[in-house]
JSON list of C-alpha atoms in Angstrom, two decimals:
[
{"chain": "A", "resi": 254, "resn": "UNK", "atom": "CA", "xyz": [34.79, -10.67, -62.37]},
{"chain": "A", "resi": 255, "resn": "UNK", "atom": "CA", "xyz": [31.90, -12.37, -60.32]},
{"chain": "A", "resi": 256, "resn": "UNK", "atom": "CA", "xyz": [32.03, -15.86, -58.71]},
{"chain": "A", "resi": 257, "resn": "UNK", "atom": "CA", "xyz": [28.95, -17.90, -59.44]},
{"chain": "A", "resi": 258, "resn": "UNK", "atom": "CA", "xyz": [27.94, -18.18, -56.06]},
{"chain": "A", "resi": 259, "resn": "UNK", "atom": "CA", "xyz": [27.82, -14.66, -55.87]},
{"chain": "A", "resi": 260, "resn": "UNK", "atom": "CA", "xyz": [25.22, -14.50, -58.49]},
{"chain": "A", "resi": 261, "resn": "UNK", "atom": "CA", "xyz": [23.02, -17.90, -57.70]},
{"chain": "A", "resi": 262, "resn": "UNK", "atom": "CA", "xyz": [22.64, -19.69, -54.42]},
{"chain": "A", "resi": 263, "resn": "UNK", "atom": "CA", "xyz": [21.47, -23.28, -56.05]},
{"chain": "A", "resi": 264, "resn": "UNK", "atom": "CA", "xyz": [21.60, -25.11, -52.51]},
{"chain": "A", "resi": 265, "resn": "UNK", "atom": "CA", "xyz": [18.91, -22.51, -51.04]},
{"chain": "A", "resi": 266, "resn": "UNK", "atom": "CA", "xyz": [17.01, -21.80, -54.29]},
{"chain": "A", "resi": 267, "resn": "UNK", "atom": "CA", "xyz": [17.16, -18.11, -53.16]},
{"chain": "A", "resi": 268, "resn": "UNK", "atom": "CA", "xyz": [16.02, -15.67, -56.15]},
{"chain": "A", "resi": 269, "resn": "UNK", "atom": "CA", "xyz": [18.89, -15.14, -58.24]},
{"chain": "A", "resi": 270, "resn": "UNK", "atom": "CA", "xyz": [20.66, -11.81, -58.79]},
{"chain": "A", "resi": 271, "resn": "UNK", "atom": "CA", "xyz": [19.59, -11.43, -62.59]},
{"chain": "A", "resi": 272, "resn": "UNK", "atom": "CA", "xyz": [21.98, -8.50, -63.18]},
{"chain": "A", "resi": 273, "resn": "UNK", "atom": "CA", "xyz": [25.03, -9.89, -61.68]},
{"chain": "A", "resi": 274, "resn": "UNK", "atom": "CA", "xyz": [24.40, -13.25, -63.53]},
{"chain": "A", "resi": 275, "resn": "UNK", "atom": "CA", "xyz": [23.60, -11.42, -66.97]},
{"chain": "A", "resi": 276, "resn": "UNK", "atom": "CA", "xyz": [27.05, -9.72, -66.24]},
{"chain": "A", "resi": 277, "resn": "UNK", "atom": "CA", "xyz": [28.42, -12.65, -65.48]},
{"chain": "A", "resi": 278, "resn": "UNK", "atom": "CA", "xyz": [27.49, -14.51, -68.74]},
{"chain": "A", "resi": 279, "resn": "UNK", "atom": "CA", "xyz": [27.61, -11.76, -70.90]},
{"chain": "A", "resi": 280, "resn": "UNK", "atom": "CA", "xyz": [30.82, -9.73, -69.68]},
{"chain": "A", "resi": 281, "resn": "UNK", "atom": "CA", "xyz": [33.47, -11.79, -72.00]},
{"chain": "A", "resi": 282, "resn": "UNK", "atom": "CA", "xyz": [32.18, -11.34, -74.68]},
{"chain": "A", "resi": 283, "resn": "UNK", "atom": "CA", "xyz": [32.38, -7.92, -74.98]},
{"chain": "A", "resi": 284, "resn": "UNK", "atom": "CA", "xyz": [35.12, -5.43, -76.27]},
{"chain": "A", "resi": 285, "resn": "UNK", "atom": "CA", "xyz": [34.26, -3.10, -73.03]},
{"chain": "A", "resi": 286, "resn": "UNK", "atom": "CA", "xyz": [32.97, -4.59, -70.46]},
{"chain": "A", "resi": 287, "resn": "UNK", "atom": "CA", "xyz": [31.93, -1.44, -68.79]},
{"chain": "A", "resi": 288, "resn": "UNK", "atom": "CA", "xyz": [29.78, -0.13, -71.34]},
{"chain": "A", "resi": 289, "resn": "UNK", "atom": "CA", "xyz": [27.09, -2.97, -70.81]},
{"chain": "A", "resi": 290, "resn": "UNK", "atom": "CA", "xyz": [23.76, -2.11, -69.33]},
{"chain": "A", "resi": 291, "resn": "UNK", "atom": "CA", "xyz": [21.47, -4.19, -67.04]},
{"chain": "A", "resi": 292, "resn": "UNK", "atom": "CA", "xyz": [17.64, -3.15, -66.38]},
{"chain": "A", "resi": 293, "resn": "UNK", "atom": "CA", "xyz": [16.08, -5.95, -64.36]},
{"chain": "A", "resi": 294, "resn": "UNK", "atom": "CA", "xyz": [12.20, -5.54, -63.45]},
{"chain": "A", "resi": 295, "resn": "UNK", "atom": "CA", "xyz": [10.71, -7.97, -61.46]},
{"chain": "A", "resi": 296, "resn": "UNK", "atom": "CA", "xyz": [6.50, -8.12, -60.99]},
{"chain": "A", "resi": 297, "resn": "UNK", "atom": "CA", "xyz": [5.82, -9.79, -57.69]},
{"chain": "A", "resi": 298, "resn": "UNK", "atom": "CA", "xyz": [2.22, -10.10, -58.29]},
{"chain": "A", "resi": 299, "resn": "UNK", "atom": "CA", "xyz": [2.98, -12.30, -61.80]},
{"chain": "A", "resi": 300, "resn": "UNK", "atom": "CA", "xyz": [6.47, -14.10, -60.83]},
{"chain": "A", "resi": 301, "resn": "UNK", "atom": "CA", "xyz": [7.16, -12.50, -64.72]},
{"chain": "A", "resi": 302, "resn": "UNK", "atom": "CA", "xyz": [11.03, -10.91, -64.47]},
{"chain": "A", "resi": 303, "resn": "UNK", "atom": "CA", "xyz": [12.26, -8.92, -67.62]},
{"chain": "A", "resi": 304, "resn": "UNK", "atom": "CA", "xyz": [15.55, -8.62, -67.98]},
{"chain": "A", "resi": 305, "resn": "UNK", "atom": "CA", "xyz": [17.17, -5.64, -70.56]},
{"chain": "A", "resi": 306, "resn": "UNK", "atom": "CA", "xyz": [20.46, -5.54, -71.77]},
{"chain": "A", "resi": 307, "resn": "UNK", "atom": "CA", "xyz": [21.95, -3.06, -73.74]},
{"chain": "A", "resi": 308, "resn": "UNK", "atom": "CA", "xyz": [25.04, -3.65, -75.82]},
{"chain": "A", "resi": 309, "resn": "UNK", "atom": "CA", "xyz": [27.25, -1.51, -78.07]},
{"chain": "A", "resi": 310, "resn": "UNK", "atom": "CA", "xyz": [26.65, -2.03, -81.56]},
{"chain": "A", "resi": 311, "resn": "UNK", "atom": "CA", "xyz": [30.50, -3.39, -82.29]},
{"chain": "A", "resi": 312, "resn": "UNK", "atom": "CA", "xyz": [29.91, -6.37, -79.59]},
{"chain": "A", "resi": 313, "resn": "UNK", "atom": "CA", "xyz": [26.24, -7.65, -81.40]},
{"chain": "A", "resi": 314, "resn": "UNK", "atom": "CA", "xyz": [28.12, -10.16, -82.82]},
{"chain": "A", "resi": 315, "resn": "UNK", "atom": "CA", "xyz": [30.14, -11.66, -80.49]},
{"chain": "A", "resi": 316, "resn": "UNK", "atom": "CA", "xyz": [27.02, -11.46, -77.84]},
{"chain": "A", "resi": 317, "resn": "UNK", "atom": "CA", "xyz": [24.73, -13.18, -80.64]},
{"chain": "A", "resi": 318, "resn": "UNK", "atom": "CA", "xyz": [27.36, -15.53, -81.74]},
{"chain": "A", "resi": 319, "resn": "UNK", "atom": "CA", "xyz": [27.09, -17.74, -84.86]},
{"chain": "A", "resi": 320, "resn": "UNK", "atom": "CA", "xyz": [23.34, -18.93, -85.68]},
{"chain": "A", "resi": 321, "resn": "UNK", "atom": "CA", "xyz": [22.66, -16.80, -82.64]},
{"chain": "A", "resi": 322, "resn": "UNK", "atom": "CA", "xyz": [23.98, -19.55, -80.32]},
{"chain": "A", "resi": 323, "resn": "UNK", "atom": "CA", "xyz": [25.78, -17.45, -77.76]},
{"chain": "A", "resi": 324, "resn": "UNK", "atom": "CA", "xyz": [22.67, -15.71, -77.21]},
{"chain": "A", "resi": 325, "resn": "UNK", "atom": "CA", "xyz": [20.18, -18.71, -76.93]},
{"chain": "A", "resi": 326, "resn": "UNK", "atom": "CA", "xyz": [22.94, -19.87, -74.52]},
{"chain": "A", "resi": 327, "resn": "UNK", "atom": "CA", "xyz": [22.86, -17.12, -72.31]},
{"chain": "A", "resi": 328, "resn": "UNK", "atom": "CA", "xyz": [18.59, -17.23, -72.47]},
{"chain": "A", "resi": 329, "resn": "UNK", "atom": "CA", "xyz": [18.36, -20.70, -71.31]},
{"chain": "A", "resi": 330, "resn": "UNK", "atom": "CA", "xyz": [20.61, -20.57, -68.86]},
{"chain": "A", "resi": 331, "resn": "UNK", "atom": "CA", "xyz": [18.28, -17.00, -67.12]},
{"chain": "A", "resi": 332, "resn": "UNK", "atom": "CA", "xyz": [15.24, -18.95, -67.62]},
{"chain": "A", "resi": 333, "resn": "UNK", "atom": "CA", "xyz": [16.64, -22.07, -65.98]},
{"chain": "A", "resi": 334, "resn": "UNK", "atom": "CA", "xyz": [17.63, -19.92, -62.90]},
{"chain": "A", "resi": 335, "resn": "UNK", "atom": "CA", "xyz": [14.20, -18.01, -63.12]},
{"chain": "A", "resi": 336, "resn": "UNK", "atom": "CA", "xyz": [12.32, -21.59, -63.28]},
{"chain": "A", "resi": 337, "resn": "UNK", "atom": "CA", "xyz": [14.04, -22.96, -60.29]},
{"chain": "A", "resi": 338, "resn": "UNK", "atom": "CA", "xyz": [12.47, -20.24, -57.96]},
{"chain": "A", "resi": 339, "resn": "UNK", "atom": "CA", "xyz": [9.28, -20.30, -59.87]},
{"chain": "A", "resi": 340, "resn": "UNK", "atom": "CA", "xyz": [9.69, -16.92, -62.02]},
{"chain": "A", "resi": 341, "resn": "UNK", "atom": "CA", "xyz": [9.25, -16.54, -65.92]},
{"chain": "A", "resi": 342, "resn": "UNK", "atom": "CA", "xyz": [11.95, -14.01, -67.44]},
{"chain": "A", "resi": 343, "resn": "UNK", "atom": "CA", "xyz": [11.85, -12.48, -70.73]},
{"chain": "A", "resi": 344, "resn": "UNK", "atom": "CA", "xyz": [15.28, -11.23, -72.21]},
{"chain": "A", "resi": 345, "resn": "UNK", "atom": "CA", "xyz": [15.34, -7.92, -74.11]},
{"chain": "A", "resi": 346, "resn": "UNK", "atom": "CA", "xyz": [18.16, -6.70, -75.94]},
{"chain": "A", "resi": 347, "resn": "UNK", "atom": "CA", "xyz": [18.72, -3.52, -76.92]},
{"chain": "A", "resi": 348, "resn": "UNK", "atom": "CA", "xyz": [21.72, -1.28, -79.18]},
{"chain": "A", "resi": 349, "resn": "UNK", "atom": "CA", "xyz": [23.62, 1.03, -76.51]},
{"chain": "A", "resi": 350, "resn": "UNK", "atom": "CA", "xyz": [23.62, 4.43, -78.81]},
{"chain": "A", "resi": 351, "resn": "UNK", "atom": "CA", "xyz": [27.03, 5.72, -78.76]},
{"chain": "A", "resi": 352, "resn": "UNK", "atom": "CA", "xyz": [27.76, 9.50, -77.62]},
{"chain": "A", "resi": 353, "resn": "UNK", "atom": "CA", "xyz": [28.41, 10.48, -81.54]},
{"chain": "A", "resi": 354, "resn": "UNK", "atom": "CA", "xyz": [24.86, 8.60, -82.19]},
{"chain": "A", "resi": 355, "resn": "UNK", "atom": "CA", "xyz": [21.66, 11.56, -82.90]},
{"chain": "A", "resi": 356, "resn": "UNK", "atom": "CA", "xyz": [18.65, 9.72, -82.91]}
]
């Protein structure tokens, strides 16, 4: 489990640790935690960050919540942290494909 100060430093406004904070936020919500997936990208040149996340199919729900609330929850509060240093972030989220999964 993560400390938010480990994942933001508000009183500096250093850039935030995207893939500890998605962890962070998004952690709880799932049935096992391990088999989350962060991609962060960041383009220097642009301030743009995109941030991927890939979830098992059994935890969509729970991540999305009801009316997708969870999820909108979880967005705002990246692009908040990515507007305080001057970034844009884009959230992707993608369906972890299980072992058993051919595609």
């Amino acid at each position: 489990m993560f400390n938010i100060s480990d994942v933001v430093n508000f009183h500096n406004y250093k850039i935030p640790n995207y893939s500890k904070l998605v962890e962070f936020l998004v952690e709880p919500l799932l049935e096992s935690p391990k088999s989350l997936s962060v991609d962060c990208e960041k383009i220097k040149s642009s301030q743009k960050v995109w941030v991927r996340l890939a979830i098992n199919e059994v935890d969509k729900g729970r991540v999305y919540g009801k009316g997708g609330r969870n999820i909108q929850a979880i967005r705002t509060i990246l692009i908040t942290a990515a507007s305080t240093v001057g970034q844009s972030l884009y959230l992707d989220i993608y369906n972890k494909l299980n072992k058993n999964t051919y595609s």
